[in-house]
Short mmCIF file of C-alpha atoms and ligand atoms in Angstrom, two decimals:
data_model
loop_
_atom_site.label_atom_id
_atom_site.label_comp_id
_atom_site.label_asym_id
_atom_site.label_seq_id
_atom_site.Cartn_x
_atom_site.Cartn_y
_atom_site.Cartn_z
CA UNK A 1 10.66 8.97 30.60
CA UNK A 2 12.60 6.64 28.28
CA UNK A 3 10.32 4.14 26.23
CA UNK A 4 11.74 1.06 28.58
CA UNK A 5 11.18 2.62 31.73
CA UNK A 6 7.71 3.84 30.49
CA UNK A 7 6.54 0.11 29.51
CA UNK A 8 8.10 -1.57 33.16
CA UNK A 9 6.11 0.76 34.74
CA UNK A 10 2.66 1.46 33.02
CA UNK A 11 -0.06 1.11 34.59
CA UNK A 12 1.54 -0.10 37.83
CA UNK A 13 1.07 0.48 41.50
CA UNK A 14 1.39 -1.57 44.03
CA UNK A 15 -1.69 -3.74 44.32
CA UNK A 16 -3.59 -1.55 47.75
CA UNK A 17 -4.67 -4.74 49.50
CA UNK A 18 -1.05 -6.68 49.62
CA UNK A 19 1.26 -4.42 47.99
CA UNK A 20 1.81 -7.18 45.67
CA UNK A 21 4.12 -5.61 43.12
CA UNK A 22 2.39 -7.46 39.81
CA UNK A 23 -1.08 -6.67 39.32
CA UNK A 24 -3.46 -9.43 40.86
CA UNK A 25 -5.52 -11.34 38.54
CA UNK A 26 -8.79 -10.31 39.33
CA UNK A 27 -10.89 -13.30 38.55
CA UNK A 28 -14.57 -12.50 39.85
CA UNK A 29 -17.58 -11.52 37.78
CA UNK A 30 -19.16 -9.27 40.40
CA UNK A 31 -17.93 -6.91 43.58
CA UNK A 32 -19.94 -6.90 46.89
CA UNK A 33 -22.10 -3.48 47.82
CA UNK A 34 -21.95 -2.21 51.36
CA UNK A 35 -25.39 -1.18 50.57
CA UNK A 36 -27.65 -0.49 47.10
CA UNK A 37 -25.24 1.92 45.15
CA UNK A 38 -22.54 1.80 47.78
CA UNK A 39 -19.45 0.18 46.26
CA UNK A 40 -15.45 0.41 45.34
CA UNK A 41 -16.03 1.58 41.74
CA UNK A 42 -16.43 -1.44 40.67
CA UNK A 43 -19.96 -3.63 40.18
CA UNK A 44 -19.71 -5.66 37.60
CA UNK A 45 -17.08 -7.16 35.84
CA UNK A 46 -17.93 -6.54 32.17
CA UNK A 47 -18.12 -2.97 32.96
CA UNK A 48 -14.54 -2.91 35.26
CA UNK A 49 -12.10 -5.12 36.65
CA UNK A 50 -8.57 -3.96 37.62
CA UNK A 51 -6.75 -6.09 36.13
CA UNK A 52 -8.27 -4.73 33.04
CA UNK A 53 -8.31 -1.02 34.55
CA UNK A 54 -4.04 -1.47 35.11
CA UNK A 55 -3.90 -2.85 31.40
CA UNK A 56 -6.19 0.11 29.82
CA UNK A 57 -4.02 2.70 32.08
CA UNK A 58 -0.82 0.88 30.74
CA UNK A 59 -2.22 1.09 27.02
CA UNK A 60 -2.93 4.99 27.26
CA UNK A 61 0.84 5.45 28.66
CA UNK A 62 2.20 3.67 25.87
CA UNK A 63 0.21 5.35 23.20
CA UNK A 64 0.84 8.73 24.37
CA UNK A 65 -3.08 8.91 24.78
CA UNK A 66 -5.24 9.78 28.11
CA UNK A 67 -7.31 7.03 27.76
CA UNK A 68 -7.38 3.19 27.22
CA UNK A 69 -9.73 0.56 26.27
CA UNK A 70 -9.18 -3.42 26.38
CA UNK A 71 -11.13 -5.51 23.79
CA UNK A 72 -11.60 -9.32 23.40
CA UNK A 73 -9.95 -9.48 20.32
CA UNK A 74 -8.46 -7.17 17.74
CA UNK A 75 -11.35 -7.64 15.71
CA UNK A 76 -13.18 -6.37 18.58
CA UNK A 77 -11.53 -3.59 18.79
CA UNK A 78 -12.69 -2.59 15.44
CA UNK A 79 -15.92 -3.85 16.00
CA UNK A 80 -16.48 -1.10 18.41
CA UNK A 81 -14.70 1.78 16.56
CA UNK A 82 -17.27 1.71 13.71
CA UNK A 83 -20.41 1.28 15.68
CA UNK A 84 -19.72 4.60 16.62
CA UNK A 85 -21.41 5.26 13.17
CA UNK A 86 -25.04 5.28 12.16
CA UNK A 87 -26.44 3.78 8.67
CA UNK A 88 -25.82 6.25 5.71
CA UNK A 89 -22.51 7.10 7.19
CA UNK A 90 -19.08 6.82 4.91
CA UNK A 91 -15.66 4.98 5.78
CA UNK A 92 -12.30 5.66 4.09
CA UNK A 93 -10.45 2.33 4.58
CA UNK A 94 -7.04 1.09 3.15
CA UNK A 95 -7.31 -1.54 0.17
CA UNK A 96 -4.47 -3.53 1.80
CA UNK A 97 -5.31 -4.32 5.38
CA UNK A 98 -5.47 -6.99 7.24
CA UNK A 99 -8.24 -9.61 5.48
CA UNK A 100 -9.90 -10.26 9.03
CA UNK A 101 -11.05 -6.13 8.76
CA UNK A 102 -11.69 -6.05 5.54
CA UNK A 103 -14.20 -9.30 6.15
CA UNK A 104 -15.75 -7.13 9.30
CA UNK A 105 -16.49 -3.75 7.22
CA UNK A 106 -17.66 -6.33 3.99
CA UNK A 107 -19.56 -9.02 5.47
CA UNK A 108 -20.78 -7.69 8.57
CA UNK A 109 -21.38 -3.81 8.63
CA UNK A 110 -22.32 -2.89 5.03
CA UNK A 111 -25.69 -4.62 5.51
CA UNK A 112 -25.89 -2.58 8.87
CA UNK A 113 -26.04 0.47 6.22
CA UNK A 114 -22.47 1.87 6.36
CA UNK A 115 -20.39 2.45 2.98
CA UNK A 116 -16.84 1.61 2.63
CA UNK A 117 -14.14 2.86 0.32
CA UNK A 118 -11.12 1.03 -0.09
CA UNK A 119 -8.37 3.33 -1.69
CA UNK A 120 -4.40 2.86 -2.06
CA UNK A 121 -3.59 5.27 0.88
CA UNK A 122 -0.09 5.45 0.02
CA UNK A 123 -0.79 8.70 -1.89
CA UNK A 124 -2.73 10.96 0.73
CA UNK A 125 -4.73 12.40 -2.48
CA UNK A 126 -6.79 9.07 -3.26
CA UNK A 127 -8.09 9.70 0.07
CA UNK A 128 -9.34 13.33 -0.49
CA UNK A 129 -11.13 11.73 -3.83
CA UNK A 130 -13.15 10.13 -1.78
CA UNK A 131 -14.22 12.33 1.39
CA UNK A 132 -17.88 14.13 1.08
CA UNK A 133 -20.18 15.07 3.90
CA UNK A 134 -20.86 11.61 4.74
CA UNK A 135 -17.28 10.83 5.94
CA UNK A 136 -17.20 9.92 9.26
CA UNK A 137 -13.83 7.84 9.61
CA UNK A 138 -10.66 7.31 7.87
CA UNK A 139 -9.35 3.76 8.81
CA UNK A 140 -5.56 3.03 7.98
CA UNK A 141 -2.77 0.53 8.70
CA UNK A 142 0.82 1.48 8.16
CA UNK A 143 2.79 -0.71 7.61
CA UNK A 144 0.30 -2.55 6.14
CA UNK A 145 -0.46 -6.29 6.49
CA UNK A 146 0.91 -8.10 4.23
CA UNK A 147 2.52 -5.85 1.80
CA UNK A 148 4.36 -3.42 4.18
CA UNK A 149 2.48 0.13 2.57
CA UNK A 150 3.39 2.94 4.10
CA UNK A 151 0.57 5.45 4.60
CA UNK A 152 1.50 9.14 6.16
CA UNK A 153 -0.09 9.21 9.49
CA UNK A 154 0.33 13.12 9.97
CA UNK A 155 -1.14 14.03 6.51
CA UNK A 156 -4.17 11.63 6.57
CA UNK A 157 -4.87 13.19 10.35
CA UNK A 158 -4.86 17.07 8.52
CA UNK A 159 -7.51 15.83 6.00
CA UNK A 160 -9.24 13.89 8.83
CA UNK A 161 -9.62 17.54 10.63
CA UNK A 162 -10.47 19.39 7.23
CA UNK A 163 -13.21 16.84 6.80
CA UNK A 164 -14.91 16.19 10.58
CA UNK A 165 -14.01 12.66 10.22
CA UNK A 166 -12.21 10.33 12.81
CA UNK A 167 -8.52 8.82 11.70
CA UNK A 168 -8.13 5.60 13.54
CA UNK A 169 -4.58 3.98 12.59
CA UNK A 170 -4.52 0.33 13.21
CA UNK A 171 -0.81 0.19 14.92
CA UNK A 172 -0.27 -3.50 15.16
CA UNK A 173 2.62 -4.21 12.88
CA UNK A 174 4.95 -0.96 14.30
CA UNK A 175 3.56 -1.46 18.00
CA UNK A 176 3.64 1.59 20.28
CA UNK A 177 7.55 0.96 20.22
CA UNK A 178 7.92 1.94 16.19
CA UNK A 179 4.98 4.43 15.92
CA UNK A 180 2.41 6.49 18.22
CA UNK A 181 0.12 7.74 15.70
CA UNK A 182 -2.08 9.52 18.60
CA UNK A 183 1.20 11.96 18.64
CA UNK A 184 0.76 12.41 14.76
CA UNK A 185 -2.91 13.71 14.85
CA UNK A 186 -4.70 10.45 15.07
CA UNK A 187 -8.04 10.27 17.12
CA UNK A 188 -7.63 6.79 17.56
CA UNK A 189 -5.25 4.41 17.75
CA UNK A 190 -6.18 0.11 17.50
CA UNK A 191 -3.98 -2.75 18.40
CA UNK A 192 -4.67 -6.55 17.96
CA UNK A 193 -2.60 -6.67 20.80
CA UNK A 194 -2.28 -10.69 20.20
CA UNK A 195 0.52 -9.55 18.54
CA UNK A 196 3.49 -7.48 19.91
CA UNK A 197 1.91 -6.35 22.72
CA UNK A 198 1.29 -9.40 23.99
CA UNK A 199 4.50 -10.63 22.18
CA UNK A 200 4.27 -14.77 23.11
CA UNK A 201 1.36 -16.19 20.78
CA UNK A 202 -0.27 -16.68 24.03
CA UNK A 203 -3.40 -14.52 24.02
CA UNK A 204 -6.04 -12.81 22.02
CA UNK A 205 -6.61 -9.22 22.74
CA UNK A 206 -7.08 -6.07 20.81
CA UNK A 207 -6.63 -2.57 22.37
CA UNK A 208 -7.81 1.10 21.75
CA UNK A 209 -6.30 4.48 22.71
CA UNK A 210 -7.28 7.85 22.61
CA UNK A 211 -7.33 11.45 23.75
CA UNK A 212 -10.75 12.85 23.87
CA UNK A 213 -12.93 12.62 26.80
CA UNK A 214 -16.09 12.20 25.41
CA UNK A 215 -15.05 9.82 22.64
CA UNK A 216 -13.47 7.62 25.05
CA UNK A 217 -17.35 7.50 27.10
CA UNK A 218 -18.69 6.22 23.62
CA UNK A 219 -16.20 3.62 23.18
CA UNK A 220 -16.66 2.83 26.79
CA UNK A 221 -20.80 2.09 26.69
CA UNK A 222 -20.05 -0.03 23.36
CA UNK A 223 -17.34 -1.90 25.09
CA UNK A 224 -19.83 -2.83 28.02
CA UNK A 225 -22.79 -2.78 25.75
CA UNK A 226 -21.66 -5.06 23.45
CA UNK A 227 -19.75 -6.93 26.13
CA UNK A 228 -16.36 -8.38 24.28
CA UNK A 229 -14.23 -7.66 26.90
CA UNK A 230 -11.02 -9.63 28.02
CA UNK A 231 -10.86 -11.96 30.95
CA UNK A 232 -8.71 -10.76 33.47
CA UNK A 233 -5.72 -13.57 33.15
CA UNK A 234 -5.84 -12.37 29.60
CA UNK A 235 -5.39 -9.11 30.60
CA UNK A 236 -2.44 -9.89 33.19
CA UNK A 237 -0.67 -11.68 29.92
CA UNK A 238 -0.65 -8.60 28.14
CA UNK A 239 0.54 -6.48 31.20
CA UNK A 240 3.28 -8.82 31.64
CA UNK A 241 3.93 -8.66 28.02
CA UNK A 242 4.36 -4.77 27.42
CA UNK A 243 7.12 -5.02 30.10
CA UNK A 244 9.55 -6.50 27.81
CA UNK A 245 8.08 -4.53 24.27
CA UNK A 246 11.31 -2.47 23.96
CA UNK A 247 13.38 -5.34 24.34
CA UNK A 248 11.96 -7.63 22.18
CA UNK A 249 10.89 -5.15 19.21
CA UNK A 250 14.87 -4.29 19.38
CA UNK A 251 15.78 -7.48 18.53
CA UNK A 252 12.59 -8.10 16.35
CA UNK A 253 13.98 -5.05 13.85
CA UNK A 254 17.63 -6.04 14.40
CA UNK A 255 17.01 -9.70 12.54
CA UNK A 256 13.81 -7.97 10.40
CA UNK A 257 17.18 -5.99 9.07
CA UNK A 258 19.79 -8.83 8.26
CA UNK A 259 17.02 -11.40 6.85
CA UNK A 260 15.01 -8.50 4.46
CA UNK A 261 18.79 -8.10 3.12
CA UNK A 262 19.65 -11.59 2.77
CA UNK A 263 16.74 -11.99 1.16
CA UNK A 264 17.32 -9.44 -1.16
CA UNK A 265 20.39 -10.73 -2.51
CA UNK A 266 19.20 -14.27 -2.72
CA UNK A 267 18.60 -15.27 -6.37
CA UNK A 268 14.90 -17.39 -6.09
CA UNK A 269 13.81 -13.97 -4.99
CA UNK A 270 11.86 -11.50 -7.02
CA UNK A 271 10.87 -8.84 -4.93
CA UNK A 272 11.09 -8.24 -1.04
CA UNK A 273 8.77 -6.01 0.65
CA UNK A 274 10.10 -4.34 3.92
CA UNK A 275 10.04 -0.93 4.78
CA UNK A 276 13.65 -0.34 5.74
CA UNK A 277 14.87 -0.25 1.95
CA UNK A 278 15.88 3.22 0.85
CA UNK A 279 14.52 2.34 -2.32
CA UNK A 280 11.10 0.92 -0.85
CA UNK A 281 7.80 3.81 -1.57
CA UNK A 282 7.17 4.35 1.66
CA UNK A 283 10.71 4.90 2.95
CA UNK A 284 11.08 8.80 3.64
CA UNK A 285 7.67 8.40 5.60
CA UNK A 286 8.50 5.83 7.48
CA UNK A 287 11.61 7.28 8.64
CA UNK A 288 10.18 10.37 9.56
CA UNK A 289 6.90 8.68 11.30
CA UNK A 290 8.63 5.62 12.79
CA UNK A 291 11.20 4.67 15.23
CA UNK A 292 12.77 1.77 13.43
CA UNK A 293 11.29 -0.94 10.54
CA UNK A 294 10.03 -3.88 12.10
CA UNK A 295 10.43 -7.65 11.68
CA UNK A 296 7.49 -7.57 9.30
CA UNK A 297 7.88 -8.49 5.32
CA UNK A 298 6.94 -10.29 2.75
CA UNK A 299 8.81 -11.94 -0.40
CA UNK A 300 7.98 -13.52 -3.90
CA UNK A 301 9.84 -15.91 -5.64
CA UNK A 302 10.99 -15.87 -9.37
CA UNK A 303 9.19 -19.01 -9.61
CA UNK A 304 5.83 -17.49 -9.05
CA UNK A 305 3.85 -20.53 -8.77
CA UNK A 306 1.51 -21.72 -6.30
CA UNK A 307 3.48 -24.46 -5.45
CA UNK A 308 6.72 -23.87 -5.20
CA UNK A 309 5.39 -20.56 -2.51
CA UNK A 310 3.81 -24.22 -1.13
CA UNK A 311 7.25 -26.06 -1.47
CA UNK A 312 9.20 -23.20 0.48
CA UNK A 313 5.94 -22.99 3.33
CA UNK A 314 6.47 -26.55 4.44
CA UNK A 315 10.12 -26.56 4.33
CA UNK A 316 11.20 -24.51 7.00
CA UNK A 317 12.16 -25.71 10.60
CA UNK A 318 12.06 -22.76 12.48
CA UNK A 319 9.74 -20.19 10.68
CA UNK A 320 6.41 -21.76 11.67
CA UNK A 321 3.79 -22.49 9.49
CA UNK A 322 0.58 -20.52 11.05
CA UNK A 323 -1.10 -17.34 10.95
CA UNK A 324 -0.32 -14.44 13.48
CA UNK A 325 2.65 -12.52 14.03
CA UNK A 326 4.52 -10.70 16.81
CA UNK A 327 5.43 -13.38 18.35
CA UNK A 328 8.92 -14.21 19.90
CA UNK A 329 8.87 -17.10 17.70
CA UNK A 330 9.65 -16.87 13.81
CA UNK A 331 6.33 -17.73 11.64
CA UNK A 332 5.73 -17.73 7.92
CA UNK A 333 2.47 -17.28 6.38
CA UNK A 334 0.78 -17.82 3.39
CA UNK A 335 -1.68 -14.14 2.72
CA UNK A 336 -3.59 -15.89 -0.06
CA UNK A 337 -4.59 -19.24 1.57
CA UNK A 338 -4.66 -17.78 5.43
CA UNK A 339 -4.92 -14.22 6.77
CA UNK A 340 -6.20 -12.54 3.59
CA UNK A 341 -7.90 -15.44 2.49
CA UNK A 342 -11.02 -13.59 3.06
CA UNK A 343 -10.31 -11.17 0.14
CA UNK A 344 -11.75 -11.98 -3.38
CA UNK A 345 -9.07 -13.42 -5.47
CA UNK A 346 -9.35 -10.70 -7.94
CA UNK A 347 -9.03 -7.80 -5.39
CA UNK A 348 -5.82 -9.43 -4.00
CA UNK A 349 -4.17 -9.56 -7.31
CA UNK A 350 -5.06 -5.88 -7.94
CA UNK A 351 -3.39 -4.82 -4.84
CA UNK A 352 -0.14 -7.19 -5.63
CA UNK A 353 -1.13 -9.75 -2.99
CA UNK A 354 -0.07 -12.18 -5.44
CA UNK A 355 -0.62 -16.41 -4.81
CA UNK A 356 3.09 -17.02 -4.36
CA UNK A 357 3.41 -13.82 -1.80
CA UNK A 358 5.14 -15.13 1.62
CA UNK A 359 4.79 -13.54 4.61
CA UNK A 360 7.36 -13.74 7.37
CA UNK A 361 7.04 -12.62 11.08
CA UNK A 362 10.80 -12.13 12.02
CA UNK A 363 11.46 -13.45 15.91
CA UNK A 364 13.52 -12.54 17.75
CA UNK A 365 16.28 -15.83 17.89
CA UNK A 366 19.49 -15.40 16.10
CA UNK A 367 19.57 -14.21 12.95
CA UNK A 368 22.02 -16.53 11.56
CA UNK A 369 19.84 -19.40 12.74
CA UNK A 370 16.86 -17.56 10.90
CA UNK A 371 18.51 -17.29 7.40
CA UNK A 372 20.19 -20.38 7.52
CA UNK A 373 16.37 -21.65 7.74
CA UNK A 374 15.31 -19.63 4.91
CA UNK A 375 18.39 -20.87 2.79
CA UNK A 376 17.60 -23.89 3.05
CA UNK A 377 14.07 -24.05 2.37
CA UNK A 378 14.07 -21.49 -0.37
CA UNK A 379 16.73 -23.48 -1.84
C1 LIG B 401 -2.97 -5.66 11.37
C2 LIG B 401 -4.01 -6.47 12.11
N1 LIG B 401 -5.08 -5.84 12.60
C3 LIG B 401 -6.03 -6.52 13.28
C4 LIG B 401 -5.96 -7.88 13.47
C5 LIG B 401 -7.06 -8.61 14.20
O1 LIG B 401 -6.67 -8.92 15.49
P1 LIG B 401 -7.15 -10.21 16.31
O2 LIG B 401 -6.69 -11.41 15.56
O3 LIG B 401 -6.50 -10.04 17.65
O4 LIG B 401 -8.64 -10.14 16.39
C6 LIG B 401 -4.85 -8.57 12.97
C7 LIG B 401 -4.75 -10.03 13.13
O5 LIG B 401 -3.95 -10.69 12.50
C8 LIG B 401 -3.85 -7.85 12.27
O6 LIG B 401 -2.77 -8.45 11.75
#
């Protein structure tokens, strides 16, 4: 099946008490028993609900993966990948991620006894530095958020096997449309699926996928253990979202193309990061592992000060000031002060995450409209 055909119809059957075509928002926080034990499959809602159990089936289709899991939040998501661990156990993580799961492994879970290591994973042999018997997961993000890295999916996955450990590749920026990591040897694959899944800055929602039997029953009990599951009208958004993913991420790398070259040839520029340059690190990977290069990129400006990155933030009229991204609508962000403001100032620098980087998330209105925006604000 062809990648449109596959999102219209994953996860869908006719709903088998109407034959309503769209799935039914299932809002109820219980299911009536016949008798003690005697019931549809479903008895509570934080353990199933079908609007949820359409959305999880539609996230395993799209991921190439058997199984699916639907989270409260992206953050959730990842929440529930690494208390799969135990204290004394060892995470490989990228050193340019998104600030939100950097905060999470920092600030929540190293006092819970796990050890992080944050390497450049751009070079698969900084990773293999760091693996000893205590390495239970490799965590990655490719393209990375916000400086568009490239990390090789099917090379990380190898060493993953070689060392027992789990490779869970955050997909959010490519979207199942760009990049199915589960295909390239991943275990698992996470989505903050506020983002392109969802695709209308309408909902909050993160995602899992995944092959194995058993570790989809462990992600399971922490999903209804822990309890941050998605209401079912959240769930519905999403459903109605992945519909149109082809579509939209089309147009979404069809503008991410014109505006990363017009703003390579504009002269306030110093350096644009996308990963559609021939000339960008990660190119040759990225072609190989992905589909096409996104509306996702960032920019610096010759004038690398604080506030003339400021100047060009408030001046736009259609890029919109906020964090977030995968939205139909065009936003611009600010790493430093928003989504990475989380990171210390002197690990952001390290990485290049510089105060004047800008972020863009590339909609998908016309183009022309888009960089006639930018002209004008970057001036
Ligand atoms: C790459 C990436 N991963 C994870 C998250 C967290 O997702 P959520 O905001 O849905 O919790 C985000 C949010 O911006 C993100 O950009």
């Amino acid at each position: 099946m062809k990648l449109g055909t596959k999102y219209i119809h994953a996860g869908m059957e006719p709903d088998p008490s109407t034959g309503a075509i769209m799935t039914p928002i299932y809002q109820t926080s219980t299911y009536v028993q016949s008798a003690p034990g005697q019931h549809k499959g479903y008895e509570y809602a934080r353990s199933q609900n079908p609007t949820r159990k359409a959305l999880e089936d539609a996230l395993a289709i799209i991921e190439n993966g058997k199984y699916g899991l639907a989270f409260s939040s992206g953050v959730a998501a990842t929440d529930a990948v690494i208390k799969l661990l135990v204290p004394g156990d060892e995470v490989i993580a990228a050193n340019d991620m998104y600030g939100g799961t950097y905060r999470l492994f920092t600030r929540v879970f190293e006092k819970f006894g796990i050890k992080f290591h944050y390497v450049d994973m751009q070079d698969v042999k900084n990773i293999e530095l760091k693996v000893n018997a205590n390495t239970k997961l490799i965590w990655t993000e490719t393209p990375t958020n916000p400086l568009i890295n490239i990390t090789d999916i099917a090379a990380v996955a190898t060493l993953a096997k070689k060392s027992n450990a789990l490779l869970c590749v955050d997909n959010t920026f490519a979207s199942p449309y760009l990049q199915n990591p589960l295909d390239l040897g991943a275990d698992i694959v996470m989505h903050s699926s506020t983002k392109y899944l969802s695709g209308h800055s309408d909902v909050i929602q993160g995602a899992l996928a995944m092959n194995d039997a058993d570790l989809r029953e462990k992600l399971y009990f922490i999903q209804k253990s822990c309890g941050a599951v998605p209401g079912p009208m959240d769930c519905f958004l999403v459903l109605r979202g992945i519909k149109t993913l082809h579509l939209r991420m089309k147009q979404h790398c069809d503008n991410g193309e014109k505006i990363a070259h017009f703003l390579r040839g504009h002269p306030a520029i110093l350096k644009v990061y996308w990963c559609g340059f021939e000339d960008h690190t990660g190119y040759a990977i990225a072609k190989k592992q992905m589909r096409g290069f996104g509306g996702m990129m960032s920019f610096t400006l010759k004038d690398d000060s604080m506030e003339n990155a400021y100047r060009v933030l408030s001046s736009t009229r259609l890029f919109a000031l906020a964090e977030s991204l995968g939205g139909v609508e065009s936003l611009i962000n600010h790493p430093a002060s928003m989504t990475h403001a989380s990171i210390p100032k002197e690990e952001r620098i390290k990485i290049g995450l510089t105060d004047s980087l800008i972020r863009l998330s590339v909609g998908i209105e016309d183009a022309e409209d888009l960089i006639e925006d930018l002209n004008r604000a970057i001036g």
